Every structure is written in C-alpha cells, then in structure tokens.
Coordinates of C-alpha atoms in Angstrom, one line a residue:
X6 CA 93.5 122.3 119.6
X7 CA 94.0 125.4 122.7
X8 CA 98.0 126.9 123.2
X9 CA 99.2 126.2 126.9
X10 CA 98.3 128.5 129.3
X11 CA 102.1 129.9 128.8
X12 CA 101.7 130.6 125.4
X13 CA 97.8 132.6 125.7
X14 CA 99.4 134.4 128.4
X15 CA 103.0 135.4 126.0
X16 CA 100.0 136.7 123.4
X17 CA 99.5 139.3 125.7
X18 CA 102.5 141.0 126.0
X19 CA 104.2 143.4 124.1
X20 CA 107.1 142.3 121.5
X21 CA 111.0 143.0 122.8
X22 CA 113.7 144.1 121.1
X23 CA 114.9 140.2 121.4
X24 CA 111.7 138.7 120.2
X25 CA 111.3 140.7 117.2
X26 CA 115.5 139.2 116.8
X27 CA 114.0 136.0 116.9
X28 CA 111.2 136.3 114.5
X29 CA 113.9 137.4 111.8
X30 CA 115.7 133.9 112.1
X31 CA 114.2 131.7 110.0
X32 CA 111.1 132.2 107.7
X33 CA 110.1 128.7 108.6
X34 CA 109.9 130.4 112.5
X35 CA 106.3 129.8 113.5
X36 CA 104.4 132.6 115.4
X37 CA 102.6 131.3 118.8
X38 CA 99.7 132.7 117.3
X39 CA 99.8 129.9 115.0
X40 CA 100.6 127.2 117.4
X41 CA 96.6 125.8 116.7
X42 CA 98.7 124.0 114.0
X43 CA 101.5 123.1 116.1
X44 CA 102.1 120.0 118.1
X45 CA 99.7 118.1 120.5
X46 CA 102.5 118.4 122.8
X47 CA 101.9 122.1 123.0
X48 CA 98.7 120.8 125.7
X49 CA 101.7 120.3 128.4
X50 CA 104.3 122.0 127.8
X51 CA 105.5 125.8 126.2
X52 CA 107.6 126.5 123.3
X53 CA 110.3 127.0 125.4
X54 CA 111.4 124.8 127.7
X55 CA 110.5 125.5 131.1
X56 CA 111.1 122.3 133.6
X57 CA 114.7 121.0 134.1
X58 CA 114.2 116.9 135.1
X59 CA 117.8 115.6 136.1
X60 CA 119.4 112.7 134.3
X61 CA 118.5 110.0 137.1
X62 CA 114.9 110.7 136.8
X63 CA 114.7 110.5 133.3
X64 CA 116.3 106.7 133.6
X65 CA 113.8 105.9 136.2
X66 CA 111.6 107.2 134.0
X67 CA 112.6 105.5 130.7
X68 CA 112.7 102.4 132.6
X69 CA 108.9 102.5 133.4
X70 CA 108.3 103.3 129.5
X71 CA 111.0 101.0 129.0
X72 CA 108.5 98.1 131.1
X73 CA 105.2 99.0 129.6
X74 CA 105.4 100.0 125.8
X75 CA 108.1 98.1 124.0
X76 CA 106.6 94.8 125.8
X77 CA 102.9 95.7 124.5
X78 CA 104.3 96.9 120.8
X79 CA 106.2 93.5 120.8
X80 CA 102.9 91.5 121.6
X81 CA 101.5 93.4 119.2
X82 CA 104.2 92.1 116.7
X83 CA 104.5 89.1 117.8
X84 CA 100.3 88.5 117.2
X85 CA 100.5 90.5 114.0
X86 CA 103.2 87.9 112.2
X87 CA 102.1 84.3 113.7
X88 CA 98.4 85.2 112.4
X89 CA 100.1 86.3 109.0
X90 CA 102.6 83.1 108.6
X91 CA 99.7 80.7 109.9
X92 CA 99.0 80.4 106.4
X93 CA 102.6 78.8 106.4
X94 CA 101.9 76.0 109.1
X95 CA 98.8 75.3 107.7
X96 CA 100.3 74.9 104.1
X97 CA 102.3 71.4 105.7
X98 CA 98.8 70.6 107.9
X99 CA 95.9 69.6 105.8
X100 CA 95.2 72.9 104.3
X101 CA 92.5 72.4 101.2
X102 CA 93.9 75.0 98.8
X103 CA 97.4 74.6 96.7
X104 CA 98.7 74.9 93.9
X105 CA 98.6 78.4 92.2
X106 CA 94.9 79.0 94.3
X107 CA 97.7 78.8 97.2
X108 CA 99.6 81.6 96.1
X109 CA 96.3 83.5 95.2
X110 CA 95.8 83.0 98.8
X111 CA 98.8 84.1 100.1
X112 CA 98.6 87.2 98.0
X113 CA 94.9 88.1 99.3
X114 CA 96.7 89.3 102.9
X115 CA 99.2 91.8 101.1
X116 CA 96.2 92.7 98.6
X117 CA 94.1 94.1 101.7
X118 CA 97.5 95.3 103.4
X119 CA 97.8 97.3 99.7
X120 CA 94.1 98.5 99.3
X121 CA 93.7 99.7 103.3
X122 CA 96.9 101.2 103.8
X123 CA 96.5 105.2 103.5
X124 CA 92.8 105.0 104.9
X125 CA 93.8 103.2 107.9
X126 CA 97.0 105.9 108.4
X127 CA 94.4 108.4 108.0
X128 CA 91.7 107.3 110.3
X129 CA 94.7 106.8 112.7
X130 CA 95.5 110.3 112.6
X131 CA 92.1 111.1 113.3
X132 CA 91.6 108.8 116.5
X133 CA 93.7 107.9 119.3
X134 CA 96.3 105.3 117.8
X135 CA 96.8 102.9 120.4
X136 CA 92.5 102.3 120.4
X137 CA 92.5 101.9 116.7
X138 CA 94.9 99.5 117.2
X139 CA 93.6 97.6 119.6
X140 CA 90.1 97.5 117.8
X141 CA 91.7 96.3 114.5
X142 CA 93.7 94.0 116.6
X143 CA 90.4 92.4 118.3
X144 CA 88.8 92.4 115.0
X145 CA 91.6 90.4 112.8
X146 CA 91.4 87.4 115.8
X147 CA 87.7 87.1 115.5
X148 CA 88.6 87.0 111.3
X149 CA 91.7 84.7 111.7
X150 CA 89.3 82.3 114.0
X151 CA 86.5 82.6 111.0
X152 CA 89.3 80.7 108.7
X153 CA 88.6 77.6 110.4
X154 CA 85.2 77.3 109.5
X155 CA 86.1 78.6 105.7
X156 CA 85.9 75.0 102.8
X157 CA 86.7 77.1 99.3
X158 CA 89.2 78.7 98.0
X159 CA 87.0 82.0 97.7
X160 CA 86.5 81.7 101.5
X161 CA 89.9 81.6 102.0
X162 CA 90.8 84.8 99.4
X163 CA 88.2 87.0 101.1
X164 CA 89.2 86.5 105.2
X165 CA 93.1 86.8 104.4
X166 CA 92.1 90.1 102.0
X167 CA 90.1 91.3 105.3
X168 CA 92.8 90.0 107.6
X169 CA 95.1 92.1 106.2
X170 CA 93.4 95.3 106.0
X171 CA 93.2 95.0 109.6
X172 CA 97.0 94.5 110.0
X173 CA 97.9 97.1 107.8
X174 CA 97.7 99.9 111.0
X175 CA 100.1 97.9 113.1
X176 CA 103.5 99.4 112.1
X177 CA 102.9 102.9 110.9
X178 CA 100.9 103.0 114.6
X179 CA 103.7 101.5 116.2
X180 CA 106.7 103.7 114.4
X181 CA 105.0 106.4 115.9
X182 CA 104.6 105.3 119.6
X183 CA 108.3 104.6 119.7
X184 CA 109.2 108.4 118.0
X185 CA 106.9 110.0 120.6
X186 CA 108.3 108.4 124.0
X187 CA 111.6 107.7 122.5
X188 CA 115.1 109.9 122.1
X189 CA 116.5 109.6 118.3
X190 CA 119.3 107.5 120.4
X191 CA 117.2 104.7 121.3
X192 CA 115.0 104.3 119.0
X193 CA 116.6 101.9 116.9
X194 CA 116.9 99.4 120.1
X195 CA 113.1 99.7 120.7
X196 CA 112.1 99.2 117.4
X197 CA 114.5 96.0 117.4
X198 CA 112.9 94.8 120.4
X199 CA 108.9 94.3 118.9
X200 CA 110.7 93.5 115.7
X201 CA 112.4 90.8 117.0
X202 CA 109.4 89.1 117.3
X203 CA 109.1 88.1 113.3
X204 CA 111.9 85.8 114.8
X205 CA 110.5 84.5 117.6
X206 CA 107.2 83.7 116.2
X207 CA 109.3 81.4 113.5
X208 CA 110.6 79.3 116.9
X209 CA 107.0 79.5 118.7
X210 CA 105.4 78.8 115.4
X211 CA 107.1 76.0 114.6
X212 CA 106.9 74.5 117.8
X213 CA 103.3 74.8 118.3
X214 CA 102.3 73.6 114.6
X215 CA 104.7 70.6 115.8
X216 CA 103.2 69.7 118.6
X217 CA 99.5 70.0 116.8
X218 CA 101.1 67.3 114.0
X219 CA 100.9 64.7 115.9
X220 CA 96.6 65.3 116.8
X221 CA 95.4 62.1 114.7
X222 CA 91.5 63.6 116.7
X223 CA 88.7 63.3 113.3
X224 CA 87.0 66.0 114.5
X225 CA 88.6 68.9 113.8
X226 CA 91.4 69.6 111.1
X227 CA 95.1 70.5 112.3
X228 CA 95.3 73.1 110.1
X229 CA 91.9 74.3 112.3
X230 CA 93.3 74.4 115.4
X231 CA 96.2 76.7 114.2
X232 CA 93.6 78.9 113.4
X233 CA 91.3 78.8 116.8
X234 CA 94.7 79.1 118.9
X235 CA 96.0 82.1 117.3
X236 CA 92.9 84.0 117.0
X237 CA 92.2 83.6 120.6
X238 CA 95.5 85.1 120.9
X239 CA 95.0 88.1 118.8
X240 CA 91.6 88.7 120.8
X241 CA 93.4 88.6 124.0
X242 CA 96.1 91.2 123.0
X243 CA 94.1 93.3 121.5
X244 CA 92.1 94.0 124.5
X245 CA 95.7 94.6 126.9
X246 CA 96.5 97.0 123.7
X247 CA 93.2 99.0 124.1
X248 CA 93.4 99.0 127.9
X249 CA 97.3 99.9 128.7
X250 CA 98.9 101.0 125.4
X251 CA 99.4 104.7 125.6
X252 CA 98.1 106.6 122.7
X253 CA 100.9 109.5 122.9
X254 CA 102.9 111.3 125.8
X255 CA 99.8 113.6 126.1
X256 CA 97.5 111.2 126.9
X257 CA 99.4 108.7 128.6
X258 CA 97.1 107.7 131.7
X259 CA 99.6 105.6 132.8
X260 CA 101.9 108.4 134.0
X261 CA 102.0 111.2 136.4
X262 CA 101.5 114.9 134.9
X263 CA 105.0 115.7 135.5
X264 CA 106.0 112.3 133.9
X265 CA 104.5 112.7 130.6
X266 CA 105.6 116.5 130.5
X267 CA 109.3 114.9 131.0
X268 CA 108.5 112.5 128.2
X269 CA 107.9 115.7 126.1
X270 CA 111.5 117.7 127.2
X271 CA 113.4 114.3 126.8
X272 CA 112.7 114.4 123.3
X273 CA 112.3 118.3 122.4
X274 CA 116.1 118.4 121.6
X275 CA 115.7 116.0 118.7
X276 CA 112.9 117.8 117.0
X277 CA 110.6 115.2 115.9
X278 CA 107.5 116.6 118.0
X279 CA 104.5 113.8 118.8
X280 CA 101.1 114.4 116.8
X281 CA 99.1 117.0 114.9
X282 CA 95.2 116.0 114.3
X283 CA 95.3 118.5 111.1
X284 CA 96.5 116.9 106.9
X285 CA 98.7 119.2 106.1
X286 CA 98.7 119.0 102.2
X287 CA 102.1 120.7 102.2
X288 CA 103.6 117.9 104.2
X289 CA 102.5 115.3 101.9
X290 CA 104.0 116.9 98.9
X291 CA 107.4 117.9 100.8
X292 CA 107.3 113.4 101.2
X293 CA 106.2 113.0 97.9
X294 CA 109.0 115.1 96.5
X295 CA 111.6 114.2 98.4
X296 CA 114.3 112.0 97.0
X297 CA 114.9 109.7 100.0
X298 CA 111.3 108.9 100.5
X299 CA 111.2 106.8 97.2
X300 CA 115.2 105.4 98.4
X301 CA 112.9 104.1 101.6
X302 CA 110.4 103.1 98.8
X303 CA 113.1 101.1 97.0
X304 CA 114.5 99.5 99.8
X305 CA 111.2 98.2 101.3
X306 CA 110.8 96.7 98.2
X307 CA 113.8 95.4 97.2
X308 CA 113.8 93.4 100.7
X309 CA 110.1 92.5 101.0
X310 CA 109.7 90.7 97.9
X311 CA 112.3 88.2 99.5
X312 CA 109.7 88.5 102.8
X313 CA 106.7 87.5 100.7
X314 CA 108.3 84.5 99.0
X315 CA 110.2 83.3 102.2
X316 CA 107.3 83.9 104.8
X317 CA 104.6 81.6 102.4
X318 CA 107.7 79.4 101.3
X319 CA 110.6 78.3 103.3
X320 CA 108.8 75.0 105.1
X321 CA 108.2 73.9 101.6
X322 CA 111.7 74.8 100.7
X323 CA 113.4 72.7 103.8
X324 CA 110.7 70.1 103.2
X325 CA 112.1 70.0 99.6
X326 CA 115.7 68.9 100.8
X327 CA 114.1 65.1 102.4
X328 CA 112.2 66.2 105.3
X329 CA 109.0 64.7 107.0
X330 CA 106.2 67.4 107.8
X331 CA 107.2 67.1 111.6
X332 CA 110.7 67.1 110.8
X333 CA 110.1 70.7 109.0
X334 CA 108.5 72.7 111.6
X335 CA 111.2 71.7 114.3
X336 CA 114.0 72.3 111.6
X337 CA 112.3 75.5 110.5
X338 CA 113.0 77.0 114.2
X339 CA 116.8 77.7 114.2
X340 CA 116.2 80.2 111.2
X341 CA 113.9 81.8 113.7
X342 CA 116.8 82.4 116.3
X343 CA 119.0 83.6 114.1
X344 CA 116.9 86.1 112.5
X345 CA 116.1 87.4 116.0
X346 CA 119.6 87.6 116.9
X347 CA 120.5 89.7 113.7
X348 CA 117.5 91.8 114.7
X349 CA 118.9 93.0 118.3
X350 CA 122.4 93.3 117.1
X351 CA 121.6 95.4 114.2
X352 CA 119.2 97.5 116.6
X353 CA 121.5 97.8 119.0
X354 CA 124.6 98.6 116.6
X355 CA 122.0 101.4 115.3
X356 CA 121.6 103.5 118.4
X357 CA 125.4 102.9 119.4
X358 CA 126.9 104.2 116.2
X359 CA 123.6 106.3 115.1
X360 CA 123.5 104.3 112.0
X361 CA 120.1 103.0 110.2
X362 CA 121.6 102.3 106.6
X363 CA 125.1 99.9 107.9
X364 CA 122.8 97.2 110.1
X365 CA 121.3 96.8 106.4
X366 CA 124.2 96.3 104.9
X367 CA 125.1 93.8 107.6
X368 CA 121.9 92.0 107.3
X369 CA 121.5 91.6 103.7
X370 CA 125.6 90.0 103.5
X371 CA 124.5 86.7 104.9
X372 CA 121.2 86.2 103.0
X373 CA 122.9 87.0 99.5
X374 CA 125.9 84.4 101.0
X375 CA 122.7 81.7 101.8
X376 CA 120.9 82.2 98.4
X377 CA 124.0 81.5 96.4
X378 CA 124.7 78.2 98.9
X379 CA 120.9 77.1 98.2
X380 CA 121.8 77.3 94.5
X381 CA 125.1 75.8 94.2
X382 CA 124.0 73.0 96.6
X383 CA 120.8 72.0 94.4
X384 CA 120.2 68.6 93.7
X385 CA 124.0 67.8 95.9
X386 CA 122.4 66.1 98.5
X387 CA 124.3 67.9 101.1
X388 CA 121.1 68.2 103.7
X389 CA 123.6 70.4 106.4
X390 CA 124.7 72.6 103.7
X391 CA 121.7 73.6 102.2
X392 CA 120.0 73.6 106.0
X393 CA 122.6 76.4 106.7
X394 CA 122.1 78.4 103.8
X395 CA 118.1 78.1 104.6
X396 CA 119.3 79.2 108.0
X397 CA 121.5 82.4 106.4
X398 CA 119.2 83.5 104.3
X399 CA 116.7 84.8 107.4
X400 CA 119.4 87.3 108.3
X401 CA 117.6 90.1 105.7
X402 CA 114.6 90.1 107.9
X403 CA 116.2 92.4 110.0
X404 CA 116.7 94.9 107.3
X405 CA 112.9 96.2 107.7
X406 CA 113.2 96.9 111.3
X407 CA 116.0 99.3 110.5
X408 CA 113.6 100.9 108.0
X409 CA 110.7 101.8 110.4
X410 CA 114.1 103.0 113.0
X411 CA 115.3 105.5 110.0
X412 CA 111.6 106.6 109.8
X413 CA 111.4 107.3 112.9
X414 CA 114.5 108.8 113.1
X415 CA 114.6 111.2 110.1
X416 CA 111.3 112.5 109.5
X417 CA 110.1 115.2 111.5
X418 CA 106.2 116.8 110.5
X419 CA 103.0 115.0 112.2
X420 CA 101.5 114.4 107.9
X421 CA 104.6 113.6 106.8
X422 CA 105.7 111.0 109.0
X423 CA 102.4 109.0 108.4
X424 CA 102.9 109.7 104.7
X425 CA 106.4 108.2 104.2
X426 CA 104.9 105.3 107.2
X427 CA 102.2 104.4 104.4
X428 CA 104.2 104.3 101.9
X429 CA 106.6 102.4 103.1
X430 CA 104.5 99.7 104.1
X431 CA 102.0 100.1 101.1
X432 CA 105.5 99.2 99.0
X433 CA 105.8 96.5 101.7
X434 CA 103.0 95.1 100.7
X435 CA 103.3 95.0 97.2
X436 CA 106.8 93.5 97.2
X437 CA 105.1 90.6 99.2
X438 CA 102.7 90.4 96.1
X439 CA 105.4 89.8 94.1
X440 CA 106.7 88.1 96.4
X441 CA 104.7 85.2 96.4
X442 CA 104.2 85.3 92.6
X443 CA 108.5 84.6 92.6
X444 CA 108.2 80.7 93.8
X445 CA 105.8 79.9 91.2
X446 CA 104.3 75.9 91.1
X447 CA 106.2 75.5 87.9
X448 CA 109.5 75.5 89.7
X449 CA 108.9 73.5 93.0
X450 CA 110.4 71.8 94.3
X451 CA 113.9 73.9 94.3
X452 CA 112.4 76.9 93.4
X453 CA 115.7 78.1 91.7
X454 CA 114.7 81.3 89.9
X455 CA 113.3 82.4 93.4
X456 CA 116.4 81.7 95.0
X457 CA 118.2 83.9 91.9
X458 CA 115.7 86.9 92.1
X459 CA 116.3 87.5 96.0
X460 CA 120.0 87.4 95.4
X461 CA 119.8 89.7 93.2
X462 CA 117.6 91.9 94.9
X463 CA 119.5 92.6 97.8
X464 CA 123.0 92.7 96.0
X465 CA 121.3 95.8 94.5
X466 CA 120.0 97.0 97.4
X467 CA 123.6 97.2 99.4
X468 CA 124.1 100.5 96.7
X469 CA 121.2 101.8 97.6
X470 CA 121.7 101.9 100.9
X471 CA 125.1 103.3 100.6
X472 CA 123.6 106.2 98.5
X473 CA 120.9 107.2 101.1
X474 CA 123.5 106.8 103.8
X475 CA 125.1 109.8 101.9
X476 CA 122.7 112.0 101.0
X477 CA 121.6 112.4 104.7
X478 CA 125.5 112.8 105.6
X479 CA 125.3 115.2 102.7
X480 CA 122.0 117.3 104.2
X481 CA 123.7 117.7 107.9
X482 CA 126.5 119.4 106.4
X483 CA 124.4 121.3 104.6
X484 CA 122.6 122.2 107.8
X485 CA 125.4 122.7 109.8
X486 CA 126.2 125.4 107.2
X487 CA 123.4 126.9 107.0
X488 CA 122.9 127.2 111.2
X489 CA 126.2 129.0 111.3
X490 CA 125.7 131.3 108.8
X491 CA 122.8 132.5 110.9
X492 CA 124.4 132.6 113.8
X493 CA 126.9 134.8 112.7
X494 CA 124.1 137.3 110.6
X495 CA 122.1 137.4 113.8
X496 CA 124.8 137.7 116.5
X497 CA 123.3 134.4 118.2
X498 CA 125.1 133.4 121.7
X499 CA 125.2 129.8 122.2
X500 CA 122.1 130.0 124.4
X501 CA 119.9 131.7 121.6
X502 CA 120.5 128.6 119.6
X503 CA 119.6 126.6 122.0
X504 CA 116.8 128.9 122.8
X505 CA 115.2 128.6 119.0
X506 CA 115.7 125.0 119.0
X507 CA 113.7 124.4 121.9
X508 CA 110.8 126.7 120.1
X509 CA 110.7 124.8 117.1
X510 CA 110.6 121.7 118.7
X511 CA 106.9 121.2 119.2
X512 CA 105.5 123.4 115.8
X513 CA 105.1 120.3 113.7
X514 CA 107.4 121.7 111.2
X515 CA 109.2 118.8 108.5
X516 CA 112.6 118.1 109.1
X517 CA 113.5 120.1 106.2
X518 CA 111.3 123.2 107.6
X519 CA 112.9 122.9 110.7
X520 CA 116.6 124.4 110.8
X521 CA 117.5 122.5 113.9
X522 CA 116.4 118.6 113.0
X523 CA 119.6 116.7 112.2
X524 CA 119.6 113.6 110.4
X525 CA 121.0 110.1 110.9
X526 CA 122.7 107.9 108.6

C-alpha cells in the first residue's frame, strides 16, 4: 500500500523543533515512514486532518449511507437467518429426518459455521469484503436450493455443514462495514437495524411456511418449496450485495471523491480506522490476551446456546402446548415482533446513552422471566400463559446484536478487530452446537431441562455483563490519566491533543496502542 501524496511530500522535509515534540509523545507514535502498515484510509486522506466538511453535509451525507448500506446489510440478514431457521419450518412440513438424526442436522450448519470461521475472516481480509460476501451469499442459495432434491439423512448433514461455512463471513463482514462508515455514536442503531431482521424473518417465515401448509399439490414436497423460495432469494441478494454494497469508504464507487474522504474525517475522531490488508501477529496476541475478549467469548456463548435450541425448537415447543401445524407458524409470528422491537429499542438506547453492556441486561430480564413461566406452567393447561412466556422468552435475541455494536465500538487495530469478530462468532457457533444438543428427544415434548439450562444461562450472564461494563469504565479512567499526565510532561495546548489524535487516527494501531481510543460501556 503507497502514503498519500501529503505524507511522500512531509518525508521530504526537514524535522521541526515541534515534530521532533511530537515524536516524544507516545512510544506507540508511528513514524509516516511506516504508514505502509497504516490504514487503507491513508489512500485519501493525511494523518492530519486537512478538509473541514460542515455539520449539514455530513447529515446529507449520512443519510445517503444511511439509504444504501444498512438496507443491503439488513437483506443480507434477513437472507442469512430465513435460510438458517428453514430447517425449522420444514421440521412441522414433511421433512424426512427426526428424531436425534434431526438434531445431528441442525448441528451440521453450526459445525461448518465452527470449522470455516477464521479462514473465511482471513480470506476476507485479503479481498474486498462486500464481493466475498456477495459470492458466498450466491453460493449458499444455489446450496440451500440443492436441499430439495437431498432423500437421506447424510444429504441433509453435508449441504447444512456447507451451508454454513458459507454464512459464517456474514457478520464479522458486516461489523466491519458499519465501523468503517459509521461514528462510535451510531453504530449501535445500525447494527440494530440488519439485526432486526432475526425478528422479522420469524413473522415472514411463519407466514410464508403457512401459507405453503395448505399446498395438498403431490408433486413436490412442502418442505421443498421452502427450500426453492428461499434459495432463489439468497441468489437474488447476493448479486445486489456484489453490485452496490461498498467494500470500505476507500473504495466506495457509490460516492463522490470528496464524499468518501468525508466518510473518513467523520470517523477519524473516534479512532477505529477502516482496513489494513497486512496479519499483524502482534494484534492477534494483544486479542488473545486480553481479558474482555474472552468476557465477549462468554457472553456469546452464554446467550447462543439459548439461540441454537430456540431457533431448531420453539414451533415444536408451541406445537407442544395443543396446536395444529398451521396453527404454529401463525402463532409463532408474534415472538417475531417482539424480538424485533427489543432489537431497535435496545440499539437505539445504545447509541443514546453510549451503552453496549445495559440493552443486555434489559434483554436477558424478560427471557429468564419467560423460561421460569414455561416451567411453572407445564402440564397447567393455561395455553395464554405459556404462549406469553414462549413470546418473552425471544426478548434475549437482541443481546447478540449488542455484541457485534461493542465490537465494533471498542476494538480498534485492522487484525484485531477480525480476531475478536471470529471469535465471537466461532463461540457463536459452538453454543448453537450445544444448543441443539439441550432439547434432547428424551425430553419432548416439554423439554424442561432445556427450559432450566437457558434460565440459568442468562441469570449468569447478567454478572458478566456488569463486570465487563466495569472494566471498560475502569480503562477510560485509566486513559484519561494517562493523556493528562502527558499533557502536562509535554506542555501540550488543547490543539496539540487534538493534533496527535487526528495522526493516530488512521495508523491501525489497537485500541490499547492508541492513547486517544476511548471505550464504551
């Protein structure tokens, strides 16, 4: 990768008195020299910022982001989960496999998920992001189409193992799209708006399967026609993906020269720079070492293992309380809205408060409230009762999409942000391993030690979000401390501050390299 034309042109000239002031700051203070291992962001703009864009063009201009990427991220989303959960439509629709082969099944998509994850993050890293996407995208709806001419149970295994090594890229790709375009201040509410669509794609799910119910056609299974449908759709926005999505700020066709270099100075000030093509071995063991990488760990799996039960498992569940099959997938659908409500309100609440660790707390309240009421209730009879705790209990969902907005928000360093992305969804998928392997055949149709583990789960998951809530209030202070004690040993003006934080901005340094990056809760 070449400096800017500013920064070849600053080699030249001779050091000041002030720039040999600066290089003293910090030890972590990059030379421009060095920038080949700096940011791609570093193509369009210097270290310093040098373009003032006033705050009415930067809302026309988030606007126009505002109208092209979260829409295409949510397709993406909304694609990615309806092809997972098919497996859950078809489970009520004909499908050939149960029993334990069922949940062997179910376990092949989060095996693949598991097995591809790192590659795919490091192939991404390699290529532009929003074409791997797209390609994987295309691929998994020509392999989600192939389930509909699958008869065995080995079939079956293999195309869910490959369909999800092609969806592992989706959210690690996507977490990074919304840190490059977006401030630290609004990322939260972006991320809520693709995530949103795990809800959404309950109601339009549910819907559809229903409607498909009633085909009484020989021809062709129901169960079939799930699969045709949605890998049709998955073909369809894979190809938008490959053709509009933009791959980072740099590169972003879809915008004027002076608009992407605004992109860049709207989010210099928060540190978290765009991309870097290079592995940088010492970001990977800064995320490997670091104490709230393996808190994120934790929490993705203390709240996917409820995801991998619940996603394979709740039709059956309602189903279970005296439901016909039609009756189920309409019934199924109100869960759906709530979980997307709880998903905007908790994004939203993020970004107004600068929050990530609260909205889990919030979300997580309701589902340990719904799990207790689907325990208590067993075997009572009350059908309202126990549809209302079903109905509770998809409140927790939201809790993930607060965990890619705290990744996005708190980890700073091109390696390191894909690092702590893979692992969190590489822990994502093995919680919805042992997720399925939690409503075991044995206990159907109440599935009551389920019901126990998830309430458990998240109970302990509300201190564990409390304790990486602190240690990041803990690390600003810290900061803080540190900044001013600078300040003062250098003689730094207001200005100069603002000055070195600008030149750090775009070095891919970690958030703990860099002096300036400031965490949130």
């Amino acid at each position: 990768m070449q400096t800017s034309i500013q920064d070849r042109k600053s080699l030249e000239k001779k050091p000041s008195r002030d720039d040999e002031k600066d290089s003293e700051a910090y030890d972590v203070t990059v030379s421009i020299a060095e920038s080949v291992e700096g940011d791609e962001a570093l193509k369009l703009v210097g270290r310093e910022r040098t373009a003032q864009f006033s705050e009415e063009y930067n809302k026309k201009l988030r606007r126009k982001l505002d109208l092209l990427i979260p829409p295409l991220c949510a397709a993406v989303y909304f694609t990615q989960f309806l092809d997972k959960t098919s497996l859950n439509y078809a489970s009520i629709m004909g499908f050939p496999i149960t029993g334990q082969h069922y949940n062997l099944v179910s376990l092949a998509f989060y095996l693949g998920f598991l097995v591809w994850e790192f590659p795919t993050v490091y192939i991404s890293q390699k290529l532009r992001v929003a074409k791997y996407l797209g390609a994987n995208i295309i691929v998994w709806g020509a392999i989600l189409m192939c389930h509909a001419a699958a008869t065995s149970f080995g079939a079956f295994f293999a195309l869910r193992f490959l369909l999800g090594m092609c969806e592992s890229c989706v959210a690690p790709i996507l977490i990074l799209i919304i840190s490059m375009f977006y401030k630290k201040d609004e990322q939260g509410t972006r991320v809520s708006w693709f995530y949103v669509m795990v809800g959404l794609t309950q109601i339009f799910g549910g819907f559809v399967a229903y409607g498909i119910s009633f085909y009484e056609g020989r021809s062709i299974a129901p169960y079939k026609i799930i699969y045709l449908l949605l890998g049709g759709l998955a073909i369809l926005v894979g190809v938008c993906v490959v053709v509009w999505l933009p791959d980072s700020p740099v590169h972003a066709r879809v915008l004027t020269k002076e608009e992407r270099v605004a992109v860049l100075e709207r989010v210099r000030d928060d540190q978290g720079g765009t991309e870097n093509k290079h592995w940088k071995k010492d970001q990977i063991v800064e995320a490997l070492t670091d104490i709230r990488t393996w808190l994120i760990v934790i929490t993705t799996l203390m709240t996917s293992i409820p995801n991998g039960g619940l996603s394979n498992f709740s039709n059956m569940i309602i189903k279970s309380f005296g439901y016909t099959s039609k009756q189920t997938l309409i019934l199924s659908t109100p869960g759906g809205a709530i979980a997307s409500l709880t998903t905007l309100l908790c994004g939203w609440y993020s970004d107004r408060k600068n929050e990530r660790m609260l909205p889990i707390v919030f979300c997580l309240i309701p589902t340990i409230v719904g799990a207790a009421m689907l325990i208590g209730l067993n075997g009572s009879g009350n059908k309202g009762g126990l549809l209302f705790g079903t109905y509770l209990i998809g409140t927790f969902g939201s809790a993930l999409s607060s965990v890619y907005a705290y990744n996005a928000s708190n980890t700073s360093g091109h390696t390191k942000k894909n690092t702590i992305n893979a692992l969190t969804l590489a822990t994502f998928s093995v919680g919805n391993i042992i997720g399925t392997e939690i409503f075991q055949p044995k206990d159907a149709p109440a599935y009551i030690p389920g019901k126990i583990a998830i309430m458990v789960l998240l109970t302990v998951q509300l201190f564990v979000s409390f304790l990486l809530r602190w240690i990041n209030l803990r690390m600003n202070i810290k900061k803080k401390a540190k900044l001013e004690e600078e300040k003062a040993k250098h003689g730094w003006t207001d200005e100069d501050v603002q000055r070195e934080r600008e030149r750090h901005a775009f070095m891919d340094l970690t958030d703990k390299q860099n002096p300036f990056f400031v965490y949130t809760a």
